[in-house]
């Protein structure tokens, strides 16, 4: 089983300019990844409270320690993505409105309708999504065409998602190990994540059209990378629904320890 230490690294996003087309020079793809980034500030807080809710039920000291490290990592991820939201706001997007609607509808209206067990199962499934995206981010050249400071931020986030990928799942195994709870969590996570992601994307597309044209080098062709990413996530969902699945059964991307060292350098240089 592939397990790793969960190391808390604090990354601050510099306040300087963020290129409007920071993702491979493409406006559409930048809007798409920005919309995903806007899910994190409130989403990470939801993950933390869903897992922490059950901390008293955990007897294993290692798992309790992992929950603490998981919460610390997620808290820093949320904070960094909030700093990204401020950079988008400075570019002329109304990122605050997108954050506010997500918070109000997803966590004010939808969250209270589910039991704590289903909130945890939703978190475990969402963590599987972030780990699958992290496999692509670290295991393929996807981030090579990404401008700073987003390249460092996404690599840092991806590395830490891989480190804590099993924590919410392990807590769910303690609280409610039934397959139907895990599967229901995946159904809720998929609907909520995809729904709000696409809603934010649509809003950013509309706002983008109202802004002056962005100056940027011509967009590099992403070829089949987006489709391959979608297929990878689809296979990861199927994997998650195997009855005997555990996150640590998934192979880590090659060179993950080099990336861990590289990310540590980035964080230390900025501290
Ligand atoms: Fe995270
Ligand atoms: Fe996570």
Tab-separated table of C-alpha atoms and ligand atoms in Angstrom:
chain	number	residue	atom	x	y	z
A	1	UNK	CA	0.000	0.000	0.000
A	2	UNK	CA	1.324	3.459	-0.920
A	3	UNK	CA	1.188	5.655	2.183
A	4	UNK	CA	2.981	8.919	2.803
A	5	UNK	CA	3.610	11.396	5.603
A	6	UNK	CA	1.220	14.332	5.708
A	7	UNK	CA	3.391	17.448	5.843
A	8	UNK	CA	1.851	20.887	6.429
A	9	UNK	CA	3.518	23.502	4.194
A	10	UNK	CA	2.292	27.072	4.248
A	11	UNK	CA	2.129	28.722	0.845
A	12	UNK	CA	1.312	32.408	0.415
A	13	UNK	CA	0.167	33.546	-3.025
A	14	UNK	CA	2.060	36.732	-3.968
A	15	UNK	CA	-0.145	39.793	-4.345
A	16	UNK	CA	1.314	40.721	-7.751
A	17	UNK	CA	-0.397	40.359	-11.081
A	18	UNK	CA	-1.875	37.097	-12.230
A	19	UNK	CA	-1.812	36.800	-16.055
A	20	UNK	CA	-5.405	36.732	-17.342
A	21	UNK	CA	-4.692	33.628	-19.453
A	22	UNK	CA	-2.469	31.843	-16.975
A	23	UNK	CA	-3.496	28.317	-18.031
A	24	UNK	CA	-1.619	27.503	-21.265
A	25	UNK	CA	-2.457	30.994	-22.641
A	26	UNK	CA	-6.086	29.876	-23.165
A	27	UNK	CA	-8.967	32.051	-21.979
A	28	UNK	CA	-11.528	29.234	-21.922
A	29	UNK	CA	-9.288	26.807	-20.049
A	30	UNK	CA	-8.179	29.516	-17.630
A	31	UNK	CA	-11.838	30.322	-16.891
A	32	UNK	CA	-12.494	26.607	-16.381
A	33	UNK	CA	-9.640	26.107	-13.900
A	34	UNK	CA	-10.409	29.429	-12.176
A	35	UNK	CA	-13.980	28.206	-11.621
A	36	UNK	CA	-12.560	25.047	-10.024
A	37	UNK	CA	-10.244	27.140	-7.829
A	38	UNK	CA	-13.245	29.155	-6.589
A	39	UNK	CA	-14.787	25.974	-5.163
A	40	UNK	CA	-11.880	25.492	-2.769
A	41	UNK	CA	-12.136	28.232	-0.118
A	42	UNK	CA	-15.554	27.103	1.149
A	43	UNK	CA	-15.166	23.521	-0.069
A	44	UNK	CA	-12.050	22.954	2.045
A	45	UNK	CA	-13.841	24.316	5.117
A	46	UNK	CA	-16.675	21.857	4.507
A	47	UNK	CA	-14.191	18.961	4.234
A	48	UNK	CA	-12.558	19.942	7.525
A	49	UNK	CA	-15.814	20.221	9.491
A	50	UNK	CA	-17.195	16.983	7.989
A	51	UNK	CA	-14.155	15.001	9.119
A	52	UNK	CA	-13.639	16.773	12.457
A	53	UNK	CA	-17.257	16.071	13.398
A	54	UNK	CA	-16.266	12.443	14.043
A	55	UNK	CA	-12.876	12.936	15.649
A	56	UNK	CA	-14.113	11.612	19.021
A	57	UNK	CA	-15.061	8.317	17.374
A	58	UNK	CA	-11.475	7.666	16.259
A	59	UNK	CA	-9.450	5.450	18.599
A	60	UNK	CA	-6.403	4.949	16.382
A	61	UNK	CA	-3.839	7.638	17.410
A	62	UNK	CA	-2.262	7.620	13.943
A	63	UNK	CA	-5.606	8.341	12.282
A	64	UNK	CA	-6.332	11.096	14.808
A	65	UNK	CA	-2.963	12.673	14.015
A	66	UNK	CA	-3.706	12.344	10.288
A	67	UNK	CA	-7.028	14.159	10.780
A	68	UNK	CA	-5.170	17.056	12.427
A	69	UNK	CA	-2.604	17.243	9.605
A	70	UNK	CA	-5.358	16.917	6.972
A	71	UNK	CA	-7.289	19.818	8.530
A	72	UNK	CA	-4.149	21.983	8.650
A	73	UNK	CA	-3.296	21.264	5.003
A	74	UNK	CA	-6.863	21.933	3.831
A	75	UNK	CA	-7.055	25.127	5.828
A	76	UNK	CA	-3.961	26.457	4.020
A	77	UNK	CA	-5.332	25.333	0.653
A	78	UNK	CA	-8.559	27.240	1.275
A	79	UNK	CA	-6.618	30.314	2.305
A	80	UNK	CA	-4.365	30.200	-0.788
A	81	UNK	CA	-7.334	29.817	-3.137
A	82	UNK	CA	-9.034	32.743	-1.433
A	83	UNK	CA	-5.946	34.777	-2.313
A	84	UNK	CA	-6.415	33.610	-5.921
A	85	UNK	CA	-10.042	34.807	-5.762
A	86	UNK	CA	-8.746	38.246	-4.766
A	87	UNK	CA	-6.389	38.252	-7.770
A	88	UNK	CA	-9.360	37.419	-10.035
A	89	UNK	CA	-11.378	40.186	-8.418
A	90	UNK	CA	-8.511	42.601	-9.138
A	91	UNK	CA	-8.616	41.503	-12.795
A	92	UNK	CA	-12.245	42.638	-13.009
A	93	UNK	CA	-14.077	39.345	-12.383
A	94	UNK	CA	-16.760	39.257	-9.706
A	95	UNK	CA	-15.197	36.305	-7.883
A	96	UNK	CA	-16.816	37.434	-4.624
A	97	UNK	CA	-20.309	36.884	-6.072
A	98	UNK	CA	-19.395	33.342	-7.200
A	99	UNK	CA	-17.924	32.520	-3.770
A	100	UNK	CA	-20.952	33.971	-2.009
A	101	UNK	CA	-23.481	31.967	-4.052
A	102	UNK	CA	-21.554	28.724	-3.587
A	103	UNK	CA	-21.371	29.289	0.170
A	104	UNK	CA	-25.042	30.239	0.474
A	105	UNK	CA	-26.526	27.454	-1.675
A	106	UNK	CA	-24.105	24.549	-1.162
A	107	UNK	CA	-23.417	25.006	2.545
A	108	UNK	CA	-26.352	27.131	3.714
A	109	UNK	CA	-29.110	25.209	1.901
A	110	UNK	CA	-27.826	21.800	0.729
A	111	UNK	CA	-25.411	20.769	3.524
A	112	UNK	CA	-27.942	20.856	6.410
A	113	UNK	CA	-30.210	18.449	4.505
A	114	UNK	CA	-27.698	15.601	4.767
A	115	UNK	CA	-26.695	13.578	7.810
A	116	UNK	CA	-23.148	13.971	9.203
A	117	UNK	CA	-22.371	10.476	7.836
A	118	UNK	CA	-23.380	11.500	4.301
A	119	UNK	CA	-21.423	14.753	4.604
A	120	UNK	CA	-18.374	12.673	5.497
A	121	UNK	CA	-19.031	10.267	2.602
A	122	UNK	CA	-19.349	13.288	0.267
A	123	UNK	CA	-16.035	14.605	1.570
A	124	UNK	CA	-14.325	11.221	1.102
A	125	UNK	CA	-15.581	11.141	-2.508
A	126	UNK	CA	-14.555	14.762	-3.159
A	127	UNK	CA	-11.102	13.923	-1.776
A	128	UNK	CA	-10.946	11.104	-4.309
A	129	UNK	CA	-11.664	13.646	-7.070
A	130	UNK	CA	-8.909	15.969	-5.886
A	131	UNK	CA	-6.479	13.033	-5.624
A	132	UNK	CA	-7.362	11.917	-9.189
A	133	UNK	CA	-6.770	15.464	-10.481
A	134	UNK	CA	-3.516	15.566	-8.495
A	135	UNK	CA	-2.401	12.350	-10.244
A	136	UNK	CA	-2.830	14.184	-13.566
A	137	UNK	CA	-1.168	17.375	-12.270
A	138	UNK	CA	1.913	15.553	-10.966
A	139	UNK	CA	2.062	12.542	-13.309
A	140	UNK	CA	1.685	14.363	-16.672
A	141	UNK	CA	3.123	17.566	-18.234
A	142	UNK	CA	-0.277	19.289	-17.691
A	143	UNK	CA	1.158	22.039	-15.439
A	144	UNK	CA	4.212	22.770	-17.631
A	145	UNK	CA	2.321	25.436	-19.582
A	146	UNK	CA	0.948	27.188	-16.504
A	147	UNK	CA	2.125	30.692	-15.508
A	148	UNK	CA	3.368	31.580	-12.037
A	149	UNK	CA	2.260	31.849	-9.278
A	150	UNK	CA	-0.406	29.281	-10.233
A	151	UNK	CA	2.091	26.595	-11.263
A	152	UNK	CA	3.640	26.500	-7.789
A	153	UNK	CA	0.257	26.722	-6.110
A	154	UNK	CA	-1.292	23.858	-8.089
A	155	UNK	CA	1.756	21.604	-7.614
A	156	UNK	CA	1.789	22.308	-3.879
A	157	UNK	CA	-1.928	21.607	-3.628
A	158	UNK	CA	-1.640	18.435	-5.735
A	159	UNK	CA	1.234	17.022	-3.652
A	160	UNK	CA	-0.672	17.555	-0.415
A	161	UNK	CA	-3.897	16.083	-1.849
A	162	UNK	CA	-1.947	12.904	-2.602
A	163	UNK	CA	-0.469	12.866	0.897
A	164	UNK	CA	-3.830	13.062	2.680
A	165	UNK	CA	-5.942	11.216	0.085
A	166	UNK	CA	-6.928	8.405	2.489
A	167	UNK	CA	-7.789	10.420	5.615
A	168	UNK	CA	-11.504	11.156	5.039
A	169	UNK	CA	-11.948	7.644	3.602
A	170	UNK	CA	-10.354	6.046	6.681
A	171	UNK	CA	-12.619	8.058	9.001
A	172	UNK	CA	-15.625	6.948	6.933
A	173	UNK	CA	-14.515	3.322	7.382
A	174	UNK	CA	-14.670	3.869	11.156
A	175	UNK	CA	-18.011	5.694	11.111
A	176	UNK	CA	-19.985	3.934	8.368
A	177	UNK	CA	-18.110	1.397	6.237
A	178	UNK	CA	-21.148	0.417	4.132
A	179	UNK	CA	-20.659	0.491	0.357
A	180	UNK	CA	-24.008	2.227	-0.166
A	181	UNK	CA	-22.926	5.190	1.996
A	182	UNK	CA	-19.665	5.483	0.058
A	183	UNK	CA	-21.534	5.291	-3.282
A	184	UNK	CA	-24.162	7.813	-2.178
A	185	UNK	CA	-21.355	10.166	-1.115
A	186	UNK	CA	-19.870	9.843	-4.596
A	187	UNK	CA	-23.245	10.625	-6.208
A	188	UNK	CA	-23.694	13.745	-4.049
A	189	UNK	CA	-20.083	14.917	-4.518
A	190	UNK	CA	-20.283	14.469	-8.302
A	191	UNK	CA	-23.575	16.379	-8.608
A	192	UNK	CA	-22.572	19.243	-6.313
A	193	UNK	CA	-19.007	19.631	-7.582
A	194	UNK	CA	-19.845	19.420	-11.279
A	195	UNK	CA	-22.977	21.563	-10.855
A	196	UNK	CA	-21.278	24.435	-9.043
A	197	UNK	CA	-18.089	24.150	-11.091
A	198	UNK	CA	-20.051	24.551	-14.339
A	199	UNK	CA	-22.159	27.360	-12.851
A	200	UNK	CA	-19.001	29.273	-11.862
A	201	UNK	CA	-17.463	28.573	-15.275
A	202	UNK	CA	-20.527	29.996	-17.017
A	203	UNK	CA	-20.391	33.142	-14.888
A	204	UNK	CA	-16.658	33.616	-15.528
A	205	UNK	CA	-17.224	33.169	-19.286
A	206	UNK	CA	-19.891	35.866	-19.240
A	207	UNK	CA	-17.708	38.199	-17.175
A	208	UNK	CA	-14.688	37.510	-19.399
A	209	UNK	CA	-16.590	38.757	-22.466
A	210	UNK	CA	-17.286	42.082	-20.738
A	211	UNK	CA	-13.585	42.672	-19.931
A	212	UNK	CA	-11.029	44.255	-22.290
A	213	UNK	CA	-9.224	41.607	-24.372
A	214	UNK	CA	-6.381	39.986	-22.438
A	215	UNK	CA	-2.870	40.418	-23.745
A	216	UNK	CA	-1.148	37.072	-23.830
A	217	UNK	CA	0.990	34.866	-26.032
A	218	UNK	CA	-1.067	32.737	-28.440
A	219	UNK	CA	-2.754	29.832	-26.700
A	220	UNK	CA	-0.816	26.589	-26.834
A	221	UNK	CA	-2.872	23.676	-28.078
A	222	UNK	CA	-3.890	21.415	-25.240
A	223	UNK	CA	-4.606	18.634	-27.736
A	224	UNK	CA	-6.326	15.726	-26.085
A	225	UNK	CA	-5.166	16.598	-22.546
A	226	UNK	CA	-8.633	17.768	-21.317
A	227	UNK	CA	-10.301	14.603	-22.689
A	228	UNK	CA	-7.591	12.394	-21.185
A	229	UNK	CA	-8.074	14.130	-17.826
A	230	UNK	CA	-11.824	13.521	-18.000
A	231	UNK	CA	-11.243	9.847	-18.857
A	232	UNK	CA	-8.758	9.529	-15.967
A	233	UNK	CA	-11.294	10.956	-13.501
A	234	UNK	CA	-14.009	8.652	-14.917
A	235	UNK	CA	-11.797	5.595	-14.369
A	236	UNK	CA	-10.961	6.845	-10.866
A	237	UNK	CA	-14.688	7.015	-10.019
A	238	UNK	CA	-15.173	3.432	-11.234
A	239	UNK	CA	-12.182	2.403	-9.089
A	240	UNK	CA	-13.707	4.129	-6.034
A	241	UNK	CA	-16.882	2.088	-6.439
A	242	UNK	CA	-15.105	-1.272	-6.187
A	243	UNK	CA	-16.277	-2.844	-2.919
A	244	UNK	CA	-12.736	-3.469	-1.619
A	245	UNK	CA	-11.298	-0.130	-2.751
A	246	UNK	CA	-8.879	1.836	-0.570
A	247	UNK	CA	-7.174	5.104	-1.732
A	248	UNK	CA	-3.705	3.736	-0.953
A	249	UNK	CA	-4.176	1.030	-3.619
A	250	UNK	CA	-3.790	3.640	-6.351
A	251	UNK	CA	-0.197	3.974	-7.555
A	252	UNK	CA	1.411	7.335	-6.874
A	253	UNK	CA	2.556	9.260	-9.974
A	254	UNK	CA	6.218	8.649	-10.850
A	255	UNK	CA	8.688	11.061	-9.270
A	256	UNK	CA	6.322	12.144	-6.516
A	257	UNK	CA	9.124	12.403	-3.947
A	258	UNK	CA	11.094	14.771	-6.238
A	259	UNK	CA	7.988	16.917	-6.491
A	260	UNK	CA	7.643	16.878	-2.714
A	261	UNK	CA	11.224	18.169	-2.401
A	262	UNK	CA	10.618	20.749	-5.148
A	263	UNK	CA	7.439	22.022	-3.504
A	264	UNK	CA	9.246	22.295	-0.194
A	265	UNK	CA	11.860	24.515	-1.875
A	266	UNK	CA	9.145	26.731	-3.319
A	267	UNK	CA	7.469	27.144	0.066
A	268	UNK	CA	10.754	27.755	1.904
A	269	UNK	CA	11.893	30.310	-0.678
A	270	UNK	CA	8.685	32.242	-0.214
A	271	UNK	CA	8.578	32.049	3.561
B	1	LIG	FE1	-7.030	20.729	-0.547
B	2	LIG	FE1	-8.003	17.331	0.197
